[in-house]
PDB file of C-alpha atoms in Angstrom:
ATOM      1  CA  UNK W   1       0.000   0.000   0.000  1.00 74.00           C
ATOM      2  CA  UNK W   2       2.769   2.212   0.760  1.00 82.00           C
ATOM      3  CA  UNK W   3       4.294   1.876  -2.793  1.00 81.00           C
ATOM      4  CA  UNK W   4       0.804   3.027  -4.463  1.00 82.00           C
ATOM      5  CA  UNK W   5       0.842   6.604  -1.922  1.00 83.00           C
ATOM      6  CA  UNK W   6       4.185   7.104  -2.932  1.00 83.00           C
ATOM      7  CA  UNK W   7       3.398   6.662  -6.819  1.00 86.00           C
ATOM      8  CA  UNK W   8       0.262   8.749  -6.193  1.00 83.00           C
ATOM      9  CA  UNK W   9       1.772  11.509  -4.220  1.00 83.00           C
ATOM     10  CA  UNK W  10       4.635  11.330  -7.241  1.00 85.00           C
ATOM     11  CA  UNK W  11       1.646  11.512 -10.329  1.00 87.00           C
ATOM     12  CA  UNK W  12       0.183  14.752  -8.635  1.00 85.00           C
ATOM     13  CA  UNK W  13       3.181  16.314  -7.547  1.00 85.00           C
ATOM     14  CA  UNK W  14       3.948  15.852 -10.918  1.00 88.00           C
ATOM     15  CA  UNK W  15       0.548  17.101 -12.530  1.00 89.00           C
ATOM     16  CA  UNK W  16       1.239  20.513 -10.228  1.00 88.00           C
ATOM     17  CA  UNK W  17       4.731  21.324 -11.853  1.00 85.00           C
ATOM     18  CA  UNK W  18       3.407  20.244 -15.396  1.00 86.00           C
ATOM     19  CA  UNK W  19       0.297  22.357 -14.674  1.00 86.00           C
ATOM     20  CA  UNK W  20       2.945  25.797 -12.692  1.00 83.00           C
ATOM     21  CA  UNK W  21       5.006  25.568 -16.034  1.00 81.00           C
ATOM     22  CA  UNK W  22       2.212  25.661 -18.391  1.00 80.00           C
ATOM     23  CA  UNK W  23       1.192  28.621 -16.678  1.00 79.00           C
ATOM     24  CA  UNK W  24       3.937  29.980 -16.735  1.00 76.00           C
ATOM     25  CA  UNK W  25       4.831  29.701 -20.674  1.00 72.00           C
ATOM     26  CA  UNK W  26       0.864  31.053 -20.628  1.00 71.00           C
ATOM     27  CA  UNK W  27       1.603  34.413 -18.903  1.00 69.00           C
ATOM     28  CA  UNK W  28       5.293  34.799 -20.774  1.00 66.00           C
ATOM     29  CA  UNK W  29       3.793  33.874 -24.617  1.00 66.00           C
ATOM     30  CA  UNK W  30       0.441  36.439 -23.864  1.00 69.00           C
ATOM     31  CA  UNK W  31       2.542  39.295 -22.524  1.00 70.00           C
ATOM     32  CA  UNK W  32       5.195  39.063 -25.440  1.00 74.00           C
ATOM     33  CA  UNK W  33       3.971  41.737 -28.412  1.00 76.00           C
ATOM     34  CA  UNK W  34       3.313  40.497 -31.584  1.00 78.00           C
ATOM     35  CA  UNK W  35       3.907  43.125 -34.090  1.00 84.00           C
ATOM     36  CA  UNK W  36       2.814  42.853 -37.977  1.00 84.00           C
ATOM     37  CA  UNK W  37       3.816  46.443 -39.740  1.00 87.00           C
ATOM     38  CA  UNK W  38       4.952  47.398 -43.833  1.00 87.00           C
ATOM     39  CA  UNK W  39       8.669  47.161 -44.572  1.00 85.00           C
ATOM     40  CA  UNK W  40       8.500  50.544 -45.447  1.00 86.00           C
ATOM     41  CA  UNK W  41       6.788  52.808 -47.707  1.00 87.00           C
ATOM     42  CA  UNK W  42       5.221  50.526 -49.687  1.00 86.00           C
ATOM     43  CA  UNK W  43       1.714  50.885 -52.568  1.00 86.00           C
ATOM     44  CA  UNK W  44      -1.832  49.728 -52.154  1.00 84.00           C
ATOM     45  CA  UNK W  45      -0.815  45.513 -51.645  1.00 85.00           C
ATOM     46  CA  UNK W  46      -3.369  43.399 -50.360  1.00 87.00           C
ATOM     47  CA  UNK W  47      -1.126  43.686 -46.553  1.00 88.00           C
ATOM     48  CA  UNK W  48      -1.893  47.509 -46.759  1.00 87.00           C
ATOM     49  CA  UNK W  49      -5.593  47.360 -47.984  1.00 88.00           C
ATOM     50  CA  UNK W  50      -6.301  44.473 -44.862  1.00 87.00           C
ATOM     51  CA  UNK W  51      -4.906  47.464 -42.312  1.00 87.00           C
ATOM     52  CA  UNK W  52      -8.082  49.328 -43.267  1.00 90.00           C
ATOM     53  CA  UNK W  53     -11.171  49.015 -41.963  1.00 88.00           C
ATOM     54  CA  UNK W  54     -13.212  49.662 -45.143  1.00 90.00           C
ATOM     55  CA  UNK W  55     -10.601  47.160 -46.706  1.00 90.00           C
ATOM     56  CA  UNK W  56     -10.186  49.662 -49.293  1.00 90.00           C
ATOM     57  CA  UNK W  57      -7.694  52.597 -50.235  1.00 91.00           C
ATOM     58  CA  UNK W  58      -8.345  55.057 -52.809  1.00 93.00           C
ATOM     59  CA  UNK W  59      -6.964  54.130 -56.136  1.00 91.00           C
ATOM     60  CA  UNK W  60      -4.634  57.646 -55.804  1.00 93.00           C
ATOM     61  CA  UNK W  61      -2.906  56.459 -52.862  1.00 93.00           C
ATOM     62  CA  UNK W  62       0.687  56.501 -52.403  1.00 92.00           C
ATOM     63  CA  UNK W  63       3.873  56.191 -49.982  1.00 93.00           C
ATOM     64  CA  UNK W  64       1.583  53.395 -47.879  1.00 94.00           C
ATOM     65  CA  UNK W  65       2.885  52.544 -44.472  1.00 94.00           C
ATOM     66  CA  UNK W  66       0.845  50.474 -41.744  1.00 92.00           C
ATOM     67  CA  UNK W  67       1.528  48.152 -38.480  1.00 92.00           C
ATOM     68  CA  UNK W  68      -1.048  46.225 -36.752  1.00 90.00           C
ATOM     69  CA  UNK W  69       0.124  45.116 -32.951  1.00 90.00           C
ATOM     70  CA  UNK W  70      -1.079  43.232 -29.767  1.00 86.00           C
ATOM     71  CA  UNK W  71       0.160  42.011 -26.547  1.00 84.00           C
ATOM     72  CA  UNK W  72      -1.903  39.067 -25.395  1.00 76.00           C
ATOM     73  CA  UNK W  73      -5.135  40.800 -23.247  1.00 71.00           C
ATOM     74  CA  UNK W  74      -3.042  43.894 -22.345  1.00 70.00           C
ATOM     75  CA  UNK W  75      -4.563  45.798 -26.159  1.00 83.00           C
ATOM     76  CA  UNK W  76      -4.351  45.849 -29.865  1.00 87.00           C
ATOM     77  CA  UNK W  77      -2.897  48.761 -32.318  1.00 89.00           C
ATOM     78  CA  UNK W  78      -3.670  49.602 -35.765  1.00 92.00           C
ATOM     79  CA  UNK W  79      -1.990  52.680 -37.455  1.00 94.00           C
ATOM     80  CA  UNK W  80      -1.857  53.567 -40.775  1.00 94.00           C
ATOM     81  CA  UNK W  81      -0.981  56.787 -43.158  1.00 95.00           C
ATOM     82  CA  UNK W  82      -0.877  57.694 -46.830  1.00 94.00           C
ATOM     83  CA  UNK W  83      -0.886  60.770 -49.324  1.00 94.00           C
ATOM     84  CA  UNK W  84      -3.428  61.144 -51.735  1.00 95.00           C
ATOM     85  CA  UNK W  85      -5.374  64.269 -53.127  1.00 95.00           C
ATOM     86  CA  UNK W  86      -7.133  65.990 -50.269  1.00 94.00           C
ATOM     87  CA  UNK W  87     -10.704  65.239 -51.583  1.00 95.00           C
ATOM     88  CA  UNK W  88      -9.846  61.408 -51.585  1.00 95.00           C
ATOM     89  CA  UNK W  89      -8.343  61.210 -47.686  1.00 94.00           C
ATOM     90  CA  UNK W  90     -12.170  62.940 -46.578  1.00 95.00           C
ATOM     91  CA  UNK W  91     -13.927  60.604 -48.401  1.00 95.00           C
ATOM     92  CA  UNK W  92     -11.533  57.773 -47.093  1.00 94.00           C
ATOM     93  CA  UNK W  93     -11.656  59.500 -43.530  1.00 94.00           C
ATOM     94  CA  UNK W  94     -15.770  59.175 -43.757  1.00 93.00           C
ATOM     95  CA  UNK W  95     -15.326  55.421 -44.753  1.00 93.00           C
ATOM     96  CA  UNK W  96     -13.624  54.623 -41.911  1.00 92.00           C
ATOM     97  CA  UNK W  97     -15.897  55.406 -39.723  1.00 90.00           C
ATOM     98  CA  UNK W  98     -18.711  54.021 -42.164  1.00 90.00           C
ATOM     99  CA  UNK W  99     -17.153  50.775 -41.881  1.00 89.00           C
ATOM    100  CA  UNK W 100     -16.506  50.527 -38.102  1.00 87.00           C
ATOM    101  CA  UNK W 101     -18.443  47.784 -36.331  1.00 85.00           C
ATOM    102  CA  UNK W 102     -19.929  50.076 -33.916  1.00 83.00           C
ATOM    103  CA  UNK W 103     -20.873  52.757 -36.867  1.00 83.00           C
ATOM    104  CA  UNK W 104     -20.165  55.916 -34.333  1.00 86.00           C
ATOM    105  CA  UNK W 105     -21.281  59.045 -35.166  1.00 88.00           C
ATOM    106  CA  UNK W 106     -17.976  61.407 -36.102  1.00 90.00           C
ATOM    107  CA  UNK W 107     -17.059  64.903 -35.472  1.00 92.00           C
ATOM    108  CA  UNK W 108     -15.166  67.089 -38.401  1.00 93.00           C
ATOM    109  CA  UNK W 109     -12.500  69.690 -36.653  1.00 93.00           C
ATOM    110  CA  UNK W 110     -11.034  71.632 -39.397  1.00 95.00           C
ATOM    111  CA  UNK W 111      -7.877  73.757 -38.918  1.00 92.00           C
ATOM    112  CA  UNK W 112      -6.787  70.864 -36.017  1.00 92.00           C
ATOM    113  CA  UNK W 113      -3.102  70.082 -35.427  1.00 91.00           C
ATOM    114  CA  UNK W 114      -2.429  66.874 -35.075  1.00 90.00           C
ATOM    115  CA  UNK W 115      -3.559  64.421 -32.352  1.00 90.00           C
ATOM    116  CA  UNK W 116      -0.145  62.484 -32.671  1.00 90.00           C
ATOM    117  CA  UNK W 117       2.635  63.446 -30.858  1.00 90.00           C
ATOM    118  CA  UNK W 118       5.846  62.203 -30.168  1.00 92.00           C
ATOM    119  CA  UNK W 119       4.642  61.195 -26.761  1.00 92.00           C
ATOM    120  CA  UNK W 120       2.027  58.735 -28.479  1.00 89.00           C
ATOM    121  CA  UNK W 121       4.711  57.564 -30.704  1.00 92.00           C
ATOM    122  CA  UNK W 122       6.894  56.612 -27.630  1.00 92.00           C
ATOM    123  CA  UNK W 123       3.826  54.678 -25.970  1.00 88.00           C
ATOM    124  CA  UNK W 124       3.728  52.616 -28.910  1.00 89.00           C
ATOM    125  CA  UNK W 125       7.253  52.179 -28.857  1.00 90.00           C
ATOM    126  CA  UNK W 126       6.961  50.840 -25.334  1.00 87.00           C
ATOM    127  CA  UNK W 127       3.748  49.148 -25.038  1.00 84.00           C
ATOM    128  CA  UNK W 128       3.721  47.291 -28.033  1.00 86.00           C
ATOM    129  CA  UNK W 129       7.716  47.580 -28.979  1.00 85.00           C
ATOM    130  CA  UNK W 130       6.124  49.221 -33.021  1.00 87.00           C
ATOM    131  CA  UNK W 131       7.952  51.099 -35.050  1.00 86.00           C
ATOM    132  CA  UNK W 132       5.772  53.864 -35.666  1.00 89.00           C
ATOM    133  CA  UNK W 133       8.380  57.504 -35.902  1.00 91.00           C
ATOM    134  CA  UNK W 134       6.738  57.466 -39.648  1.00 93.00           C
ATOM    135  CA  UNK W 135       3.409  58.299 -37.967  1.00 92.00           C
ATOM    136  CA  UNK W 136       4.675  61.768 -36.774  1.00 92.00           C
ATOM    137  CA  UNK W 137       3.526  64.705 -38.907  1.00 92.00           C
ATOM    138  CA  UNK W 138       5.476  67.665 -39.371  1.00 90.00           C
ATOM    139  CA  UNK W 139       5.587  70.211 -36.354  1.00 86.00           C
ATOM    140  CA  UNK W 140       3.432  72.918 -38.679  1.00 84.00           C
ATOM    141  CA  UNK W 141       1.046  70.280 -40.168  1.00 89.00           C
ATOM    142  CA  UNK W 142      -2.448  71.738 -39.761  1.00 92.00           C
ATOM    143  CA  UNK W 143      -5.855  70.101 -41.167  1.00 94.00           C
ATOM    144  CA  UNK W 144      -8.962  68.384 -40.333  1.00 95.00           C
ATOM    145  CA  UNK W 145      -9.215  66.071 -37.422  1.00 94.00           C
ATOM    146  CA  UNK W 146     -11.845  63.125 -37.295  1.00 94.00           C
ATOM    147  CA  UNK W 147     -12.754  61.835 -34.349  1.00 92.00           C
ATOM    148  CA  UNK W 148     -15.815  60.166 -32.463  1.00 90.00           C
ATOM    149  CA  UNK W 149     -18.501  62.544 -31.592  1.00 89.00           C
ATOM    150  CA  UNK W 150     -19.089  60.765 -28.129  1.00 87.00           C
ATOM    151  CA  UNK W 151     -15.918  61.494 -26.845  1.00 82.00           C
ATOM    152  CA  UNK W 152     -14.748  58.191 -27.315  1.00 82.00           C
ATOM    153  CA  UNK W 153     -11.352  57.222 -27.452  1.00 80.00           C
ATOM    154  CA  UNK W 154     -11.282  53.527 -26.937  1.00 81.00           C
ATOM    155  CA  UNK W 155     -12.015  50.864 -29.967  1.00 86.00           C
ATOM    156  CA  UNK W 156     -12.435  54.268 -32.412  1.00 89.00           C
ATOM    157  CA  UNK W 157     -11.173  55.439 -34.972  1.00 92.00           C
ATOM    158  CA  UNK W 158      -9.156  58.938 -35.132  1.00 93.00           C
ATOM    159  CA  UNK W 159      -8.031  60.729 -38.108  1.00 94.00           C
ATOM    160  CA  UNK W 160      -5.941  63.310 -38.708  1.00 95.00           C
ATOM    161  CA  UNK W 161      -6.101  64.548 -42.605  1.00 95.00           C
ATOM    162  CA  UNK W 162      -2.974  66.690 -43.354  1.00 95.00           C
ATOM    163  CA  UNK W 163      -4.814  68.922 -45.471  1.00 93.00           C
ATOM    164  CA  UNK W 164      -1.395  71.119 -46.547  1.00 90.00           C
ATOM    165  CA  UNK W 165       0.668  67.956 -47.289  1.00 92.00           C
ATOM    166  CA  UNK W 166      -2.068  65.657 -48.684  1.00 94.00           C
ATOM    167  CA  UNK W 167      -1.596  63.268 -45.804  1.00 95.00           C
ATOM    168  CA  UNK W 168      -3.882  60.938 -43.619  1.00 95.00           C
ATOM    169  CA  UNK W 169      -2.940  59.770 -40.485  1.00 96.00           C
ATOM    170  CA  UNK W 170      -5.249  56.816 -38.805  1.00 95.00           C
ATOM    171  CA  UNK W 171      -4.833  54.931 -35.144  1.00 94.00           C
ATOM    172  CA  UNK W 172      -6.993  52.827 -33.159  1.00 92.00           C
ATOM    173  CA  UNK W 173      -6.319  51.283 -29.746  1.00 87.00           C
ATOM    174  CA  UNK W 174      -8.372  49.479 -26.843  1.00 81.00           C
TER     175      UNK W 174
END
């Protein structure tokens, strides 16, 4: 009888540390960012179109860069920015938030600098270890800001259209 305690006490002894490391690898794999972004500037591929959430870019788009970036439960990122006429980026701006899932209502700031600053851009950096200096405007850009009329900042969209260099600028984050 004593043989059979000691091979029990061995199998779940054995179950816990198979069961701690399992846990372990768990925690490590879901905290560890998984980043998916362009190369570089790149033109309307199929990668580039996906970043979108109307799964479309104007046909006039150009100098395409995106990233796409979560850490297990701790949030999810999805920049993007290209330059196309002016007139294309509001239409694409107004698609956006067309295509959302929530369909929120969207407020049009014209004259706006832009919502991204390097501060942002170091937050990404650190949270989610992207790339993302490329989403930085220039220090005089001025044009129209999009952004959810609710006040919203969480799961929706905003959009900064560079209106003086023919520039979009989108992010997302939960």
């Amino acid at each position: 009888m004593e043989v059979l305690w000691r091979w029990f006490f061995r199998c779940v002894v054995g179950t816990g540390v198979l069961f701690a490391v399992f846990v372990v690898l768990l925690a490590v794999g879901m905290n560890r960012p998984n980043v998916t972004q362009s190369p570089g500037y790149t033109s309307a591929t199929p990668e580039a179109v996906s970043a979108t959430l109307s799964q479309s870019l104007p046909s006039t788009a150009t100098d395409i860069r995106h990233c796409r970036a979560s850490v297990g439960m701790g949030g999810r990122l999805l920049i993007y920015r290209f330059s196309a006429p002016v007139p294309d980026l509001h239409s694409h701006a107004q698609a956006e938030f067309a295509s959302h899932w929530d369909k929120p209502q969207f407020k049009k700031t014209p004259g706006s600098t832009s919502p991204i600053t390097e501060h942002e851009i170091n937050l990404y950096k650190t949270a989610f270890e992207a790339d993302a200096n490329w989403m930085l405007p220039p220090h005089n850009a001025v044009g129209t800001l999009y952004e959810s009329a609710d006040g919203q900042f969480s799961h929706r969209p905003t959009i900064f259209v560079d209106d003086a260099n023919g520039v979009l600028y989108f992010q997302i984050t939960d």
